[in-house]
Amino acid sequence: MLRMPSCLLKLTRVVLSHKPLALFILIFIFVSFAYIKLYRGIWEDPESRGHPYGLSAEISCAHYVPSSLNTAGGPSPSTGNVFFVETSERTTPSYLFSCSVESAARTHPGSRVVVLMKGVAKGNASLPKHWAFSLLGCFPNVEIRPLDLTELFSGTPLKRWYLWPLRHWEPYFLAVLSDACRIVLMWKFGGIYLDTDVIVLKNLQNLTNALGIQDKNELNGAFLSFKPKHEFMELCMQDFVQNYNGWVWGRQGPELLTRVFKKWCSLRTLKSMSCKGVSALAPEAVYPIPWQDWKKLFEAVSALELHNLLKNTYAVHIWNKLSHGTKLEIPSQALLAQLYSQFCPATYAKMKQD
C-alpha cells in the first residue's frame, strides 16, 4: 500500500483539527481566485489577444505613411513627450491601440511618442513580430520601450505600494497599476499621457497642466498634460497612497483626480474651470461621447454631423472597456470608422486589408 508523504499527513492532521477555520480559508482562496479570473476574463480586450493575421510580413512604410512625415527628421528635443502605457504582458496591439498611437504621432510630429509596454523585453531584444509594431515603426517619432515598473516608481510615494507582495491579487490590479503609472510619469517627466483607446484629432501641446471632465460628477485620466514635478501631480501621488483602496473600481483613477481637484480649487461641485494654474477641460475637449452613450460610436453620421460634434474636440475617448465587443463595419459611415479613416489612415488601411 502506498504511504502518504509525511508533509501531507501533517497538513491533513492540521486541517482536520481546525475544520471551521480551514474550510473558511479554502473557500476564501477559491472565491478570490475565481473572482479575479472572472474579472480579467470580462475586462480583457478580445482584440488584443491577436488575430489569425496578427503576425504579418513587414509593412511598407511608403505605402502607409506620407513621405513628408516619414522623413521629418525626428522630433524636436524641446517639446514634451506623449506617453502611452500597457501594464499587462500583452504584446499584440489591437487596431484601436495602433490607431491611438498613430493619431498621436501624426498630430505631434515634433514630439516623441513613447509607448511603454511591460511585455516588451529589456535590453537589445527585438520587438515581437506583429503588424502593429511594423506599422508604428514607420513613424520616426514613435518609440516603443520596456516598462520597468520598479524603476518608474523609485523615488516616489508609490514605491512601497508597488512592492507589497500581495498587490497583484487585487481584482482591478492592472487598471490601478495604469492609474499609478500615469500620475508618476506626469510628475517625473511631464508631457502628455493618453490611454490606448484615445484617438487624437489635434495637437495637444497647448493644453498645459490640464485634464478633462468626463461628466458633471467626475474627471477622467485618459488624457493628462502637466509640467514635470507639478504640485498637483505630487498631491495625486500622496492621495493615491493615503486613501488607497484597490477593491473599488475607479477609486485610484477618476475618483482620485476628482478628489484632488476639488481640494485644489476648494470646490464642492465639479465644473469646467482653471484654478491655481490647473485646468479642468469641458467634456467636449476629450470626452464628446459620454460613456453612457458609447454605442453612438457605431452609428452612422454625416460629414456635417461629425464636424459639428467634434469642432471643439482635441481627442475622442472610445471607452474600449465597454465597446470592445461591438463589431465595426469597415468601411462604413459609423462615427468610429470615420475617425479611423481620418486620423489613423495607416491603421485604417490595414483594417480594410484584413
mmCIF file of C-alpha atoms in Angstrom:
data_model
loop_
_atom_site.group_PDB
_atom_site.id
_atom_site.type_symbol
_atom_site.label_atom_id
_atom_site.label_comp_id
_atom_site.label_asym_id
_atom_site.label_seq_id
_atom_site.Cartn_x
_atom_site.Cartn_y
_atom_site.Cartn_z
ATOM 1 C CA MET A 1 0.000 0.000 0.000
ATOM 2 C CA LEU A 2 1.277 3.483 -0.885
ATOM 3 C CA ARG A 3 2.003 5.646 2.122
ATOM 4 C CA MET A 4 1.047 9.322 2.267
ATOM 5 C CA PRO A 5 4.111 11.643 2.378
ATOM 6 C CA SER A 6 4.790 12.923 5.897
ATOM 7 C CA CYS A 7 4.274 16.576 4.933
ATOM 8 C CA LEU A 8 0.815 15.822 3.526
ATOM 9 C CA LEU A 9 -0.004 13.730 6.576
ATOM 10 C CA LYS A 10 0.856 16.597 8.891
ATOM 11 C CA LEU A 11 -1.149 19.038 6.767
ATOM 12 C CA THR A 12 -4.156 16.693 6.862
ATOM 13 C CA ARG A 13 -3.987 16.465 10.657
ATOM 14 C CA VAL A 14 -3.837 20.265 10.982
ATOM 15 C CA VAL A 15 -6.810 20.732 8.655
ATOM 16 C CA LEU A 16 -8.864 18.085 10.477
ATOM 17 C CA SER A 17 -8.091 19.653 13.842
ATOM 18 C CA HIS A 18 -9.202 23.096 12.677
ATOM 19 C CA LYS A 19 -12.087 22.233 10.383
ATOM 20 C CA PRO A 20 -14.092 25.511 10.500
ATOM 21 C CA LEU A 21 -11.038 27.743 10.081
ATOM 22 C CA ALA A 22 -9.533 25.578 7.338
ATOM 23 C CA LEU A 23 -12.822 25.445 5.469
ATOM 24 C CA PHE A 24 -13.179 29.218 5.684
ATOM 25 C CA ILE A 25 -9.641 29.782 4.352
ATOM 26 C CA LEU A 26 -10.115 27.339 1.471
ATOM 27 C CA ILE A 27 -13.435 28.921 0.486
ATOM 28 C CA PHE A 28 -11.946 32.419 0.674
ATOM 29 C CA ILE A 29 -8.980 31.463 -1.540
ATOM 30 C CA PHE A 30 -11.213 29.699 -4.065
ATOM 31 C CA VAL A 31 -13.715 32.584 -4.283
ATOM 32 C CA SER A 32 -10.920 35.195 -4.571
ATOM 33 C CA PHE A 33 -9.181 33.247 -7.328
ATOM 34 C CA ALA A 34 -12.416 32.678 -9.239
ATOM 35 C CA TYR A 35 -13.383 36.346 -8.912
ATOM 36 C CA ILE A 36 -10.036 37.561 -10.210
ATOM 37 C CA LYS A 37 -10.107 35.144 -13.162
ATOM 38 C CA LEU A 38 -13.675 36.150 -13.981
ATOM 39 C CA TYR A 39 -12.852 39.842 -13.766
ATOM 40 C CA ARG A 40 -9.819 39.562 -16.000
ATOM 41 C CA GLY A 41 -11.746 37.471 -18.495
ATOM 42 C CA ILE A 42 -14.524 40.065 -18.674
ATOM 43 C CA TRP A 43 -12.333 43.150 -18.958
ATOM 44 C CA GLU A 44 -9.552 41.842 -21.172
ATOM 45 C CA ASP A 45 -9.711 43.368 -24.621
ATOM 46 C CA PRO A 46 -10.504 40.495 -27.023
ATOM 47 C CA GLU A 47 -8.822 42.344 -29.909
ATOM 48 C CA SER A 48 -5.541 42.374 -28.009
ATOM 49 C CA ARG A 49 -5.464 38.584 -27.901
ATOM 50 C CA GLY A 50 -4.475 38.653 -31.555
ATOM 51 C CA HIS A 51 -5.991 37.561 -34.840
ATOM 52 C CA PRO A 52 -5.049 34.841 -37.296
ATOM 53 C CA TYR A 53 -3.467 37.594 -39.394
ATOM 54 C CA GLY A 54 -1.805 39.228 -36.369
ATOM 55 C CA LEU A 55 1.713 38.119 -37.320
ATOM 56 C CA SER A 56 2.296 39.592 -40.730
ATOM 57 C CA ALA A 57 5.176 40.441 -43.006
ATOM 58 C CA GLU A 58 6.985 43.755 -42.640
ATOM 59 C CA ILE A 59 4.789 46.694 -43.674
ATOM 60 C CA SER A 60 5.885 49.017 -46.458
ATOM 61 C CA CYS A 61 6.219 52.467 -44.871
ATOM 62 C CA ALA A 62 5.984 54.160 -48.243
ATOM 63 C CA HIS A 63 2.560 52.567 -48.715
ATOM 64 C CA TYR A 64 1.133 53.642 -45.367
ATOM 65 C CA VAL A 65 2.912 56.842 -44.327
ATOM 66 C CA PRO A 66 3.320 60.024 -46.406
ATOM 67 C CA SER A 67 6.954 60.744 -47.272
ATOM 68 C CA SER A 68 6.731 64.183 -45.652
ATOM 69 C CA LEU A 69 6.028 62.589 -42.275
ATOM 70 C CA ASN A 70 8.365 59.653 -42.775
ATOM 71 C CA THR A 71 11.351 61.931 -43.401
ATOM 72 C CA ALA A 72 10.569 64.592 -40.822
ATOM 73 C CA GLY A 73 13.990 64.151 -39.249
ATOM 74 C CA GLY A 74 12.762 63.168 -35.803
ATOM 75 C CA PRO A 75 11.148 65.140 -33.008
ATOM 76 C CA SER A 76 12.417 68.372 -31.570
ATOM 77 C CA PRO A 77 14.032 67.860 -28.152
ATOM 78 C CA SER A 78 12.324 70.987 -26.807
ATOM 79 C CA THR A 79 8.797 69.553 -26.858
ATOM 80 C CA GLY A 80 7.371 67.228 -24.229
ATOM 81 C CA ASN A 81 6.832 63.524 -24.747
ATOM 82 C CA VAL A 82 3.478 61.878 -25.407
ATOM 83 C CA PHE A 83 3.187 58.723 -23.287
ATOM 84 C CA PHE A 84 1.141 55.552 -23.716
ATOM 85 C CA VAL A 85 1.329 52.680 -21.213
ATOM 86 C CA GLU A 86 0.488 48.957 -21.439
ATOM 87 C CA THR A 87 0.674 47.461 -17.932
ATOM 88 C CA SER A 88 -0.223 43.886 -18.906
ATOM 89 C CA GLU A 89 2.179 41.426 -20.545
ATOM 90 C CA ARG A 90 0.328 41.665 -23.878
ATOM 91 C CA THR A 91 2.403 42.375 -26.983
ATOM 92 C CA THR A 92 -0.329 42.035 -29.624
ATOM 93 C CA PRO A 93 -1.681 45.572 -30.059
ATOM 94 C CA SER A 94 -5.252 45.936 -31.279
ATOM 95 C CA TYR A 95 -6.386 48.157 -34.129
ATOM 96 C CA LEU A 96 -7.525 50.755 -31.593
ATOM 97 C CA PHE A 97 -4.149 50.690 -29.812
ATOM 98 C CA SER A 98 -2.406 51.210 -33.153
ATOM 99 C CA CYS A 99 -4.829 53.977 -34.118
ATOM 100 C CA SER A 100 -4.280 55.825 -30.842
ATOM 101 C CA VAL A 101 -0.504 55.840 -31.223
ATOM 102 C CA GLU A 102 -0.644 56.666 -34.942
ATOM 103 C CA SER A 103 -3.052 59.568 -34.397
ATOM 104 C CA ALA A 104 -0.783 60.980 -31.661
ATOM 105 C CA ALA A 105 2.282 60.616 -33.890
ATOM 106 C CA ARG A 106 0.590 62.412 -36.786
ATOM 107 C CA THR A 107 -0.711 65.306 -34.672
ATOM 108 C CA HIS A 108 2.587 65.691 -32.735
ATOM 109 C CA PRO A 109 5.353 65.391 -35.350
ATOM 110 C CA GLY A 110 7.703 67.444 -33.144
ATOM 111 C CA SER A 111 7.260 65.237 -30.059
ATOM 112 C CA ARG A 112 8.457 61.789 -29.078
ATOM 113 C CA VAL A 113 5.526 59.405 -28.793
ATOM 114 C CA VAL A 114 6.746 56.917 -26.186
ATOM 115 C CA VAL A 115 4.882 53.612 -25.824
ATOM 116 C CA LEU A 116 5.853 51.834 -22.589
ATOM 117 C CA MET A 117 4.961 48.122 -22.595
ATOM 118 C CA LYS A 118 5.503 45.730 -19.706
ATOM 119 C CA GLY A 119 5.650 42.731 -22.053
ATOM 120 C CA VAL A 120 8.485 44.117 -24.169
ATOM 121 C CA ALA A 121 11.850 42.600 -23.250
ATOM 122 C CA LYS A 122 14.595 44.785 -21.832
ATOM 123 C CA GLY A 123 17.987 45.152 -23.465
ATOM 124 C CA ASN A 124 18.647 44.839 -27.164
ATOM 125 C CA ALA A 125 15.976 42.222 -27.862
ATOM 126 C CA SER A 126 13.897 42.937 -30.963
ATOM 127 C CA LEU A 127 10.179 43.659 -30.765
ATOM 128 C CA PRO A 128 7.713 40.798 -31.223
ATOM 129 C CA LYS A 129 6.786 40.238 -34.868
ATOM 130 C CA HIS A 130 3.392 41.895 -35.188
ATOM 131 C CA TRP A 131 1.883 44.131 -37.860
ATOM 132 C CA ALA A 132 1.249 47.000 -35.401
ATOM 133 C CA PHE A 133 4.917 47.275 -34.430
ATOM 134 C CA SER A 134 5.896 47.281 -38.101
ATOM 135 C CA LEU A 135 3.317 49.943 -38.911
ATOM 136 C CA LEU A 136 4.174 52.196 -35.956
ATOM 137 C CA GLY A 137 7.856 51.782 -36.777
ATOM 138 C CA CYS A 138 7.173 53.809 -39.917
ATOM 139 C CA PHE A 139 6.757 56.923 -37.781
ATOM 140 C CA PRO A 140 10.137 58.439 -36.838
ATOM 141 C CA ASN A 141 8.789 59.953 -33.618
ATOM 142 C CA VAL A 142 7.344 56.708 -32.181
ATOM 143 C CA GLU A 143 9.458 54.812 -29.647
ATOM 144 C CA ILE A 144 8.360 51.502 -28.106
ATOM 145 C CA ARG A 145 10.194 50.812 -24.851
ATOM 146 C CA PRO A 146 10.057 48.313 -21.962
ATOM 147 C CA LEU A 147 8.054 49.406 -18.916
ATOM 148 C CA ASP A 148 10.290 48.989 -15.854
ATOM 149 C CA LEU A 149 7.833 49.489 -13.006
ATOM 150 C CA THR A 150 10.372 49.232 -10.188
ATOM 151 C CA GLU A 151 12.464 51.957 -11.786
ATOM 152 C CA LEU A 152 9.410 54.095 -12.598
ATOM 153 C CA PHE A 153 8.109 54.108 -9.025
ATOM 154 C CA SER A 154 11.507 54.572 -7.388
ATOM 155 C CA GLY A 155 11.857 57.892 -5.594
ATOM 156 C CA THR A 156 8.079 58.323 -5.255
ATOM 157 C CA PRO A 157 5.482 57.593 -2.551
ATOM 158 C CA LEU A 158 4.223 54.724 -4.718
ATOM 159 C CA LYS A 159 7.377 52.616 -4.437
ATOM 160 C CA ARG A 160 6.327 50.899 -1.196
ATOM 161 C CA TRP A 161 2.770 50.472 -2.508
ATOM 162 C CA TYR A 162 4.005 48.674 -5.638
ATOM 163 C CA LEU A 163 6.445 46.400 -3.807
ATOM 164 C CA TRP A 164 3.813 44.953 -1.454
ATOM 165 C CA PRO A 165 3.927 41.220 -2.416
ATOM 166 C CA LEU A 166 0.162 40.560 -2.439
ATOM 167 C CA ARG A 167 -0.703 43.562 -4.601
ATOM 168 C CA HIS A 168 -1.326 41.507 -7.777
ATOM 169 C CA TRP A 169 -4.160 39.608 -6.063
ATOM 170 C CA GLU A 170 -6.386 42.685 -6.061
ATOM 171 C CA PRO A 171 -9.239 42.390 -8.581
ATOM 172 C CA TYR A 172 -8.533 45.612 -10.507
ATOM 173 C CA PHE A 173 -4.759 45.460 -10.256
ATOM 174 C CA LEU A 174 -3.916 46.160 -13.921
ATOM 175 C CA ALA A 175 -6.268 49.156 -14.066
ATOM 176 C CA VAL A 176 -4.930 50.522 -10.766
ATOM 177 C CA LEU A 177 -1.369 49.970 -11.976
ATOM 178 C CA SER A 178 -2.178 52.030 -15.058
ATOM 179 C CA ASP A 179 -3.612 54.772 -12.827
ATOM 180 C CA ALA A 180 -0.384 54.749 -10.819
ATOM 181 C CA CYS A 181 1.869 54.859 -13.884
ATOM 182 C CA ARG A 182 0.218 57.904 -15.433
ATOM 183 C CA ILE A 183 0.469 60.153 -12.390
ATOM 184 C CA VAL A 184 4.099 59.137 -11.749
ATOM 185 C CA LEU A 185 5.006 59.714 -15.415
ATOM 186 C CA MET A 186 3.455 63.164 -15.294
ATOM 187 C CA TRP A 187 5.210 64.038 -12.039
ATOM 188 C CA LYS A 188 8.628 62.696 -13.041
ATOM 189 C CA PHE A 189 8.807 63.686 -16.706
ATOM 190 C CA GLY A 190 5.826 65.848 -17.585
ATOM 191 C CA GLY A 191 4.369 65.939 -21.074
ATOM 192 C CA ILE A 192 1.142 64.290 -22.193
ATOM 193 C CA TYR A 193 -0.357 60.965 -21.141
ATOM 194 C CA LEU A 194 -3.027 59.206 -23.229
ATOM 195 C CA ASP A 195 -4.918 55.948 -22.821
ATOM 196 C CA THR A 196 -4.575 53.472 -25.674
ATOM 197 C CA ASP A 197 -8.246 53.959 -26.582
ATOM 198 C CA VAL A 198 -7.977 57.709 -27.271
ATOM 199 C CA ILE A 199 -7.940 58.905 -30.889
ATOM 200 C CA VAL A 200 -6.181 62.262 -31.205
ATOM 201 C CA LEU A 201 -7.643 64.861 -33.562
ATOM 202 C CA LYS A 202 -5.495 67.938 -32.844
ATOM 203 C CA ASN A 203 -2.149 68.827 -31.325
ATOM 204 C CA LEU A 204 -2.430 68.834 -27.523
ATOM 205 C CA GLN A 205 0.755 70.731 -26.657
ATOM 206 C CA ASN A 206 -1.060 73.998 -25.879
ATOM 207 C CA LEU A 207 -3.099 72.257 -23.167
ATOM 208 C CA THR A 208 -0.680 72.550 -20.255
ATOM 209 C CA ASN A 209 -1.443 71.439 -16.684
ATOM 210 C CA ALA A 210 -4.822 70.171 -17.832
ATOM 211 C CA LEU A 211 -7.168 67.204 -17.591
ATOM 212 C CA GLY A 212 -10.682 66.556 -18.837
ATOM 213 C CA ILE A 213 -14.127 66.337 -17.283
ATOM 214 C CA GLN A 214 -15.952 63.176 -18.367
ATOM 215 C CA ASP A 215 -19.344 64.163 -16.908
ATOM 216 C CA LYS A 216 -20.817 66.540 -14.339
ATOM 217 C CA ASN A 217 -19.504 64.472 -11.441
ATOM 218 C CA GLU A 218 -16.021 63.252 -12.411
ATOM 219 C CA LEU A 219 -12.745 63.991 -14.093
ATOM 220 C CA ASN A 220 -11.008 61.281 -16.107
ATOM 221 C CA GLY A 221 -7.327 60.459 -16.531
ATOM 222 C CA ALA A 222 -7.424 59.138 -20.111
ATOM 223 C CA PHE A 223 -5.772 62.451 -21.004
ATOM 224 C CA LEU A 224 -3.321 64.298 -18.756
ATOM 225 C CA SER A 225 -0.939 67.129 -19.621
ATOM 226 C CA PHE A 226 1.399 68.502 -16.958
ATOM 227 C CA LYS A 227 4.771 70.075 -16.466
ATOM 228 C CA PRO A 228 7.249 67.883 -14.559
ATOM 229 C CA LYS A 229 7.286 67.998 -10.746
ATOM 230 C CA HIS A 230 3.958 69.842 -10.692
ATOM 231 C CA GLU A 231 2.433 70.140 -7.222
ATOM 232 C CA PHE A 232 -0.946 68.871 -8.428
ATOM 233 C CA MET A 233 0.592 65.565 -9.531
ATOM 234 C CA GLU A 234 2.512 65.369 -6.256
ATOM 235 C CA LEU A 235 -0.787 65.677 -4.367
ATOM 236 C CA CYS A 236 -2.232 62.939 -6.606
ATOM 237 C CA MET A 237 0.613 60.597 -5.607
ATOM 238 C CA GLN A 238 0.061 61.375 -1.920
ATOM 239 C CA ASP A 239 -3.691 60.798 -2.199
ATOM 240 C CA PHE A 240 -3.064 57.533 -4.071
ATOM 241 C CA VAL A 241 -1.254 56.122 -1.046
ATOM 242 C CA GLN A 242 -3.165 57.794 1.794
ATOM 243 C CA ASN A 243 -6.663 56.980 0.504
ATOM 244 C CA TYR A 244 -5.834 53.724 -1.254
ATOM 245 C CA ASN A 245 -8.497 51.096 -1.875
ATOM 246 C CA GLY A 246 -7.719 48.728 -4.726
ATOM 247 C CA TRP A 247 -11.000 46.859 -4.355
ATOM 248 C CA VAL A 248 -13.199 49.703 -5.624
ATOM 249 C CA TRP A 249 -13.301 50.320 -9.378
ATOM 250 C CA GLY A 250 -12.173 53.854 -10.266
ATOM 251 C CA ARG A 251 -11.110 54.729 -6.724
ATOM 252 C CA GLN A 252 -7.478 55.327 -7.759
ATOM 253 C CA GLY A 253 -8.367 56.846 -11.142
ATOM 254 C CA PRO A 254 -11.281 59.203 -11.882
ATOM 255 C CA GLU A 255 -12.299 59.406 -8.212
ATOM 256 C CA LEU A 256 -8.759 60.294 -7.134
ATOM 257 C CA LEU A 257 -8.357 63.042 -9.737
ATOM 258 C CA THR A 258 -11.762 64.459 -8.819
ATOM 259 C CA ARG A 259 -10.970 64.438 -5.076
ATOM 260 C CA VAL A 260 -7.644 66.190 -5.570
ATOM 261 C CA PHE A 261 -9.022 68.806 -7.998
ATOM 262 C CA LYS A 262 -11.898 69.692 -5.671
ATOM 263 C CA LYS A 263 -9.452 70.178 -2.801
ATOM 264 C CA TRP A 264 -7.069 72.095 -5.066
ATOM 265 C CA CYS A 265 -9.833 74.544 -6.032
ATOM 266 C CA SER A 266 -11.912 74.345 -2.792
ATOM 267 C CA LEU A 267 -14.914 73.139 -4.792
ATOM 268 C CA ARG A 268 -17.979 71.170 -3.792
ATOM 269 C CA THR A 269 -19.311 70.740 -7.318
ATOM 270 C CA LEU A 270 -17.124 69.936 -10.307
ATOM 271 C CA LYS A 271 -17.139 72.409 -13.196
ATOM 272 C CA SER A 272 -15.052 73.413 -16.193
ATOM 273 C CA MET A 273 -12.561 75.983 -14.953
ATOM 274 C CA SER A 274 -8.930 76.930 -14.422
ATOM 275 C CA CYS A 275 -7.785 77.110 -10.840
ATOM 276 C CA LYS A 276 -4.300 77.894 -9.495
ATOM 277 C CA GLY A 277 -2.818 77.047 -12.885
ATOM 278 C CA VAL A 278 -4.638 73.725 -13.427
ATOM 279 C CA SER A 279 -7.458 73.465 -15.979
ATOM 280 C CA ALA A 280 -10.429 71.108 -15.948
ATOM 281 C CA LEU A 281 -11.496 70.987 -19.586
ATOM 282 C CA ALA A 282 -15.141 70.774 -20.654
ATOM 283 C CA PRO A 283 -16.337 67.267 -21.651
ATOM 284 C CA GLU A 284 -16.298 68.030 -25.396
ATOM 285 C CA ALA A 285 -12.499 68.503 -25.284
ATOM 286 C CA VAL A 286 -11.715 64.770 -24.846
ATOM 287 C CA TYR A 287 -14.984 63.051 -23.910
ATOM 288 C CA PRO A 288 -17.518 64.305 -26.506
ATOM 289 C CA ILE A 289 -19.272 60.919 -26.361
ATOM 290 C CA PRO A 290 -20.310 60.187 -22.743
ATOM 291 C CA TRP A 291 -19.577 56.650 -21.594
ATOM 292 C CA GLN A 292 -23.314 56.031 -21.232
ATOM 293 C CA ASP A 293 -23.709 56.781 -24.975
ATOM 294 C CA TRP A 294 -20.764 54.736 -26.249
ATOM 295 C CA LYS A 295 -22.966 52.944 -28.796
ATOM 296 C CA LYS A 296 -23.143 56.207 -30.777
ATOM 297 C CA LEU A 297 -19.596 55.447 -31.889
ATOM 298 C CA PHE A 298 -21.023 52.662 -34.046
ATOM 299 C CA GLU A 299 -23.889 54.690 -35.518
ATOM 300 C CA ALA A 300 -23.692 56.354 -38.921
ATOM 301 C CA VAL A 301 -23.212 60.131 -39.004
ATOM 302 C CA SER A 302 -22.968 62.589 -41.877
ATOM 303 C CA ALA A 303 -19.859 64.657 -42.517
ATOM 304 C CA LEU A 304 -21.656 67.748 -41.199
ATOM 305 C CA GLU A 305 -22.756 65.950 -38.044
ATOM 306 C CA LEU A 306 -19.208 64.734 -37.497
ATOM 307 C CA HIS A 307 -17.833 68.253 -37.940
ATOM 308 C CA ASN A 308 -20.349 69.776 -35.528
ATOM 309 C CA LEU A 309 -19.790 67.039 -32.974
ATOM 310 C CA LEU A 310 -16.015 67.406 -32.972
ATOM 311 C CA LYS A 311 -15.429 71.114 -33.666
ATOM 312 C CA ASN A 312 -14.374 71.802 -30.046
ATOM 313 C CA THR A 313 -12.700 68.426 -29.553
ATOM 314 C CA TYR A 314 -8.989 67.640 -29.245
ATOM 315 C CA ALA A 315 -9.313 63.868 -28.839
ATOM 316 C CA VAL A 316 -12.024 61.220 -28.510
ATOM 317 C CA HIS A 317 -12.084 58.595 -25.765
ATOM 318 C CA ILE A 318 -13.528 55.392 -27.246
ATOM 319 C CA TRP A 319 -14.474 53.704 -23.917
ATOM 320 C CA ASN A 320 -12.899 50.431 -25.008
ATOM 321 C CA LYS A 321 -13.887 48.601 -21.815
ATOM 322 C CA LEU A 322 -17.497 48.932 -22.956
ATOM 323 C CA SER A 323 -17.165 48.988 -26.738
ATOM 324 C CA HIS A 324 -14.542 46.322 -27.477
ATOM 325 C CA GLY A 325 -17.054 43.531 -28.188
ATOM 326 C CA THR A 326 -19.039 45.507 -30.763
ATOM 327 C CA LYS A 327 -18.445 44.774 -34.430
ATOM 328 C CA LEU A 328 -17.354 47.756 -36.524
ATOM 329 C CA GLU A 329 -18.157 47.644 -40.241
ATOM 330 C CA ILE A 330 -15.215 48.720 -42.416
ATOM 331 C CA PRO A 331 -15.751 50.758 -44.487
ATOM 332 C CA SER A 332 -18.907 52.479 -43.230
ATOM 333 C CA GLN A 333 -20.269 55.843 -42.144
ATOM 334 C CA ALA A 334 -20.129 54.862 -38.478
ATOM 335 C CA LEU A 335 -18.589 57.592 -36.343
ATOM 336 C CA LEU A 336 -15.735 55.349 -35.190
ATOM 337 C CA ALA A 337 -14.980 54.182 -38.745
ATOM 338 C CA GLN A 338 -14.757 57.806 -39.879
ATOM 339 C CA LEU A 339 -12.393 58.620 -37.004
ATOM 340 C CA TYR A 340 -10.140 55.738 -38.049
ATOM 341 C CA SER A 341 -10.243 56.848 -41.686
ATOM 342 C CA GLN A 342 -9.331 60.473 -40.980
ATOM 343 C CA PHE A 343 -6.945 60.315 -38.030
ATOM 344 C CA CYS A 344 -5.141 56.976 -38.334
ATOM 345 C CA PRO A 345 -5.301 56.196 -42.068
ATOM 346 C CA ALA A 346 -2.429 53.677 -41.970
ATOM 347 C CA THR A 347 -4.197 51.579 -39.333
ATOM 348 C CA TYR A 348 -7.461 52.001 -41.233
ATOM 349 C CA ALA A 349 -5.841 50.718 -44.437
ATOM 350 C CA LYS A 350 -4.621 47.655 -42.531
ATOM 351 C CA MET A 351 -8.128 47.083 -41.181
ATOM 352 C CA LYS A 352 -9.597 47.194 -44.691
ATOM 353 C CA GLN A 353 -6.900 44.846 -45.953
ATOM 354 C CA ASP A 354 -7.643 42.336 -43.204
#
